Every structure is written in structure tokens, then in C-alpha cells.
Amino acid sequence: MAQTSAETLKTTPLYEQHIAAGGRMVPFGGYSLPVQYASGIMTEHKWTREHAGLFDVSHMGPSFLELSSKTGDADADHAAIAAVIEPLICGDIAGLKPGQIRYTLLLNAQGGTMDDLMVARSPRFPGALYIVVNAGTKDADFAHIAEAAGDRAKLTRADDGALLALQGPEAIDVLSALLPGVVELGFMQYGPFDWNGHTLIVSRSGYTGEDGFEILAPASIATTFWDTLLADERVKPIGLGARDSLRLEAGLPLYGHDLNETISPIEADLGFAVSKRRREAADFPGAARILAERENGPARKRVGLIVEGAPAREGAEILDAAGAVIGVVTSGGFAPSLGRAIALGFVPPAHIAIGTRLQVSIRGRAQAAEVVPTPFVPHRYFRKTTSS
């Protein structure tokens, strides 16, 4: 992938904080972002697993989609805004409760994945959604959503602020000391919180497999809030390198690698993202292909691999036991929590069973691999129990 030249790289509101902290800056998604700090990726990865890691993810695409005209009936207005976004995705947005977040997929007419994203129902403003898309696709995503909305709804970008991710088992204790109300949030819930007279949008979500939060802050207070979090000894700044190793251990797909416009939700092992109501209505892009794959199985499917020896990187060929090429690695690396190499990749259905022995070609040499369940490291999300 071609890198953007240094002269044209964007910076986040936290750029100077990264430089002051010794961050090693690299081009990523058109931005200059820290891949690691002085302690290194391995240390940062383990710190997040054990304490609380603070990530700058301001390159992502947060936005708000709101009805142009409202009736004043909260349920009717939510149904109307859901009807704007649902024709583009496979998730049930109409069924969201106030403050609830849904992971879903933006699909093309062929059932391929244009992006994966979060869509949430506002807990405060009927007829409004909070939407977060990926950095590399955000301009195209925003244009696609805005075009579909027409004059029914207005899309307002919020990527001029700062998006922070506080992840790890101590994240709740750290953040609740500043924003006590966040203890009421369960996994995939969000809400607005006041901090020093400013509104922060806080979601209990993340990309590490750990409990944690993503916090949208105005650019004007971003550095102050970042520094306030880092003043807690349980928090350290973490770069993109550890973010990637954490998400890989969590078995989470990375758009542009494990997902693209040719890969369907079923192939990507994301069938859960195709909501039941949408399946029954078959009213989403590419429904014919996706429902057929769900019923009969896809031609390929994403699997997790434990790789013996050196890590298999993206593009490495996956071989069967006899040495025939059957697939390709889409994400791979060393898993610090496991002390061994892991990978995600696509193979035909005949090779997806857990325990299947395969091989991966690394620099022309075949190394043993085995299909294993994902996530490689169990998720530790905080799910609230609700009474029926």
C-alpha cells in the first residue's frame, strides 16, 4: 500500500503529545500517528492487557446522522432515521434501544463489504444516530451515506475532534474517577458525559478484546483530557503496533485486509452482523448472495491459524497438507499474550474445521499451521445483565 508523503499527512489534535512522549510517528490512513513509544510494542501490548492503555484513534470517522424534519414522537423519529441508513447495511437499526450500539457492515450490491462500522441510537436526541466508520474509507462512506440520505437527513462529520480509546481491565476505574456515570454503561452502549463544562461522547467499546471505552472529545480540550488520563499511573500511551497485535489476538477483522469489497459477511465469519429481521426481509444489499451463502456455505471462509515458527504476514500463501495452495493470509503476526505466531486467512470450506492441519509458505518455506477457534485470546467485554 502506497504511503502518503510526509508533506501531505494530516495530524490529530494530539500530535504534539505524541512527539513529547517519544512516539515513533508513521503514516497511517493519511495521518501521522505513533506506531509505538519508547517502551516498545510488546510492553505496550501487555500493559493494555494488564492495566489501561490510551490510544489516539482520531483518524477514524465519527459522525452524526439526524433527521431534517422530526415529528416529536421519539419512536417514529427513530424509525424514520433507521429507514435512512438500513438500505445501505445489514444490521437492525430500527430495533436499537436509546444508547445502544450495533456493529454492522456497509455492503455493495454484490454483497461485498464496503466497510465495517458502528451505528448507535442517540440516548438524548430522537431521530439521530452516532456513526463511526473506518479511517481509510471515511470520505467514501460519508459521501455514500449522505447521498442516500438526500434531504431526509443531514450527516455531520465529527472527525475534526479527538477520538481516544482507553482499553484494559483498569479502564473502568480510571475513567469512572473522571466521569462517574460511565459505570452504568455496558458493552456496546454509549452516552454523553459532561467534563469541565464540555460534552464527551463515551462508548463502552473498542478494538482490543478488552473492556474499555472510546471517547469523542472536542479538539479544544483533547490535549487536556489526554494529559488528565495519563496522569493516572495505571494509564500509559499505546501506539498502533500494539493496537494491531491486540485486535489480531481478539480475532477482529481489519478493513482493507480481512474485509474488502469482494468479501461477504458470511465469508468473513461475521454472519452475526446480518440481523435476523433483515435476513427475514432480505432487504439489504447483496441479500441474494449472502442468504445463499448462509444456507449453503460460502466458497471460502475466514479462519484463525496458529503458525509454527516465524510469523506469517499478509499475503502469505496457505497450503493444504499436501502442499497445494488453498488460500491466503490476510492478517498475521506474533501474539505477545500467547508467545507464538497467529494469523487470519481465507480457505475453502473443506479446510475450516478446528484442528485441521495446514501449512503457510513464508519466504518459500512451508511452516506447519493449524486451524483454531477465534478469538485467540478470550474477549473480556463487560456485558450488563438485564432482568426480563
mmCIF file of N, CA and C in Angstrom, residues 18 41 89 142 158 180 195-196 205 207 292 300 307 321 342-343 371 383:
data_model
loop_
_atom_site.group_PDB
_atom_site.id
_atom_site.type_symbol
_atom_site.label_atom_id
_atom_site.label_comp_id
_atom_site.label_asym_id
_atom_site.label_seq_id
_atom_site.Cartn_x
_atom_site.Cartn_y
_atom_site.Cartn_z
ATOM 1 N N HIS A 18 2.112 13.228 21.306
ATOM 2 C CA HIS A 18 2.844 12.031 20.880
ATOM 3 C C HIS A 18 4.338 12.333 20.726
ATOM 4 N N ILE A 41 6.404 -2.187 21.378
ATOM 5 C CA ILE A 41 5.096 -2.793 21.131
ATOM 6 C C ILE A 41 4.765 -3.893 22.127
ATOM 7 N N ILE A 89 -26.948 -1.151 4.783
ATOM 8 C CA ILE A 89 -26.265 -2.053 5.711
ATOM 9 C C ILE A 89 -27.110 -3.296 5.971
ATOM 10 N N PHE A 142 -18.885 8.513 4.036
ATOM 11 C CA PHE A 142 -19.704 9.686 4.332
ATOM 12 C C PHE A 142 -20.467 10.150 3.092
ATOM 13 N N ALA A 158 -17.644 14.483 12.518
ATOM 14 C CA ALA A 158 -17.086 14.881 13.803
ATOM 15 C C ALA A 158 -15.621 14.480 13.908
ATOM 16 N N PRO A 180 -18.136 9.664 36.554
ATOM 17 C CA PRO A 180 -18.739 8.580 37.354
ATOM 18 C C PRO A 180 -19.850 7.823 36.638
ATOM 19 N N TRP A 195 -17.671 16.989 31.159
ATOM 20 C CA TRP A 195 -16.363 17.084 31.806
ATOM 21 C C TRP A 195 -15.873 18.525 31.700
ATOM 22 N N ASN A 196 -15.781 19.185 32.827
ATOM 23 C CA ASN A 196 -15.317 20.575 32.873
ATOM 24 C C ASN A 196 -16.074 21.489 31.912
ATOM 25 N N SER A 205 -16.777 0.382 24.261
ATOM 26 C CA SER A 205 -16.441 -0.424 23.090
ATOM 27 C C SER A 205 -14.946 -0.291 22.835
ATOM 28 N N TYR A 207 -11.315 -2.014 20.299
ATOM 29 C CA TYR A 207 -10.779 -2.858 19.222
ATOM 30 C C TYR A 207 -9.663 -3.757 19.738
ATOM 31 N N ALA A 292 -27.812 -17.002 0.379
ATOM 32 C CA ALA A 292 -27.439 -18.280 -0.229
ATOM 33 C C ALA A 292 -26.187 -18.849 0.432
ATOM 34 N N ARG A 300 -15.351 -19.679 0.339
ATOM 35 C CA ARG A 300 -14.173 -19.511 1.191
ATOM 36 C C ARG A 300 -14.643 -18.960 2.527
ATOM 37 N N VAL A 307 0.493 -20.627 13.868
ATOM 38 C CA VAL A 307 1.581 -20.907 12.922
ATOM 39 C C VAL A 307 2.837 -21.273 13.699
ATOM 40 N N ALA A 321 -2.233 -29.960 3.464
ATOM 41 C CA ALA A 321 -1.208 -30.876 3.986
ATOM 42 C C ALA A 321 -0.299 -31.411 2.888
ATOM 43 N N ILE A 342 0.344 -16.121 15.109
ATOM 44 C CA ILE A 342 -1.050 -16.378 14.767
ATOM 45 C C ILE A 342 -1.378 -15.663 13.454
ATOM 46 N N ALA A 343 -2.474 -16.060 12.837
ATOM 47 C CA ALA A 343 -2.851 -15.438 11.570
ATOM 48 C C ALA A 343 -4.342 -15.618 11.325
ATOM 49 N N VAL A 371 -5.727 -24.905 12.151
ATOM 50 C CA VAL A 371 -6.935 -24.099 12.311
ATOM 51 C C VAL A 371 -7.392 -24.164 13.767
ATOM 52 N N ARG A 383 -20.503 -7.041 29.933
ATOM 53 C CA ARG A 383 -21.887 -7.118 29.476
ATOM 54 C C ARG A 383 -22.821 -7.014 30.681
#
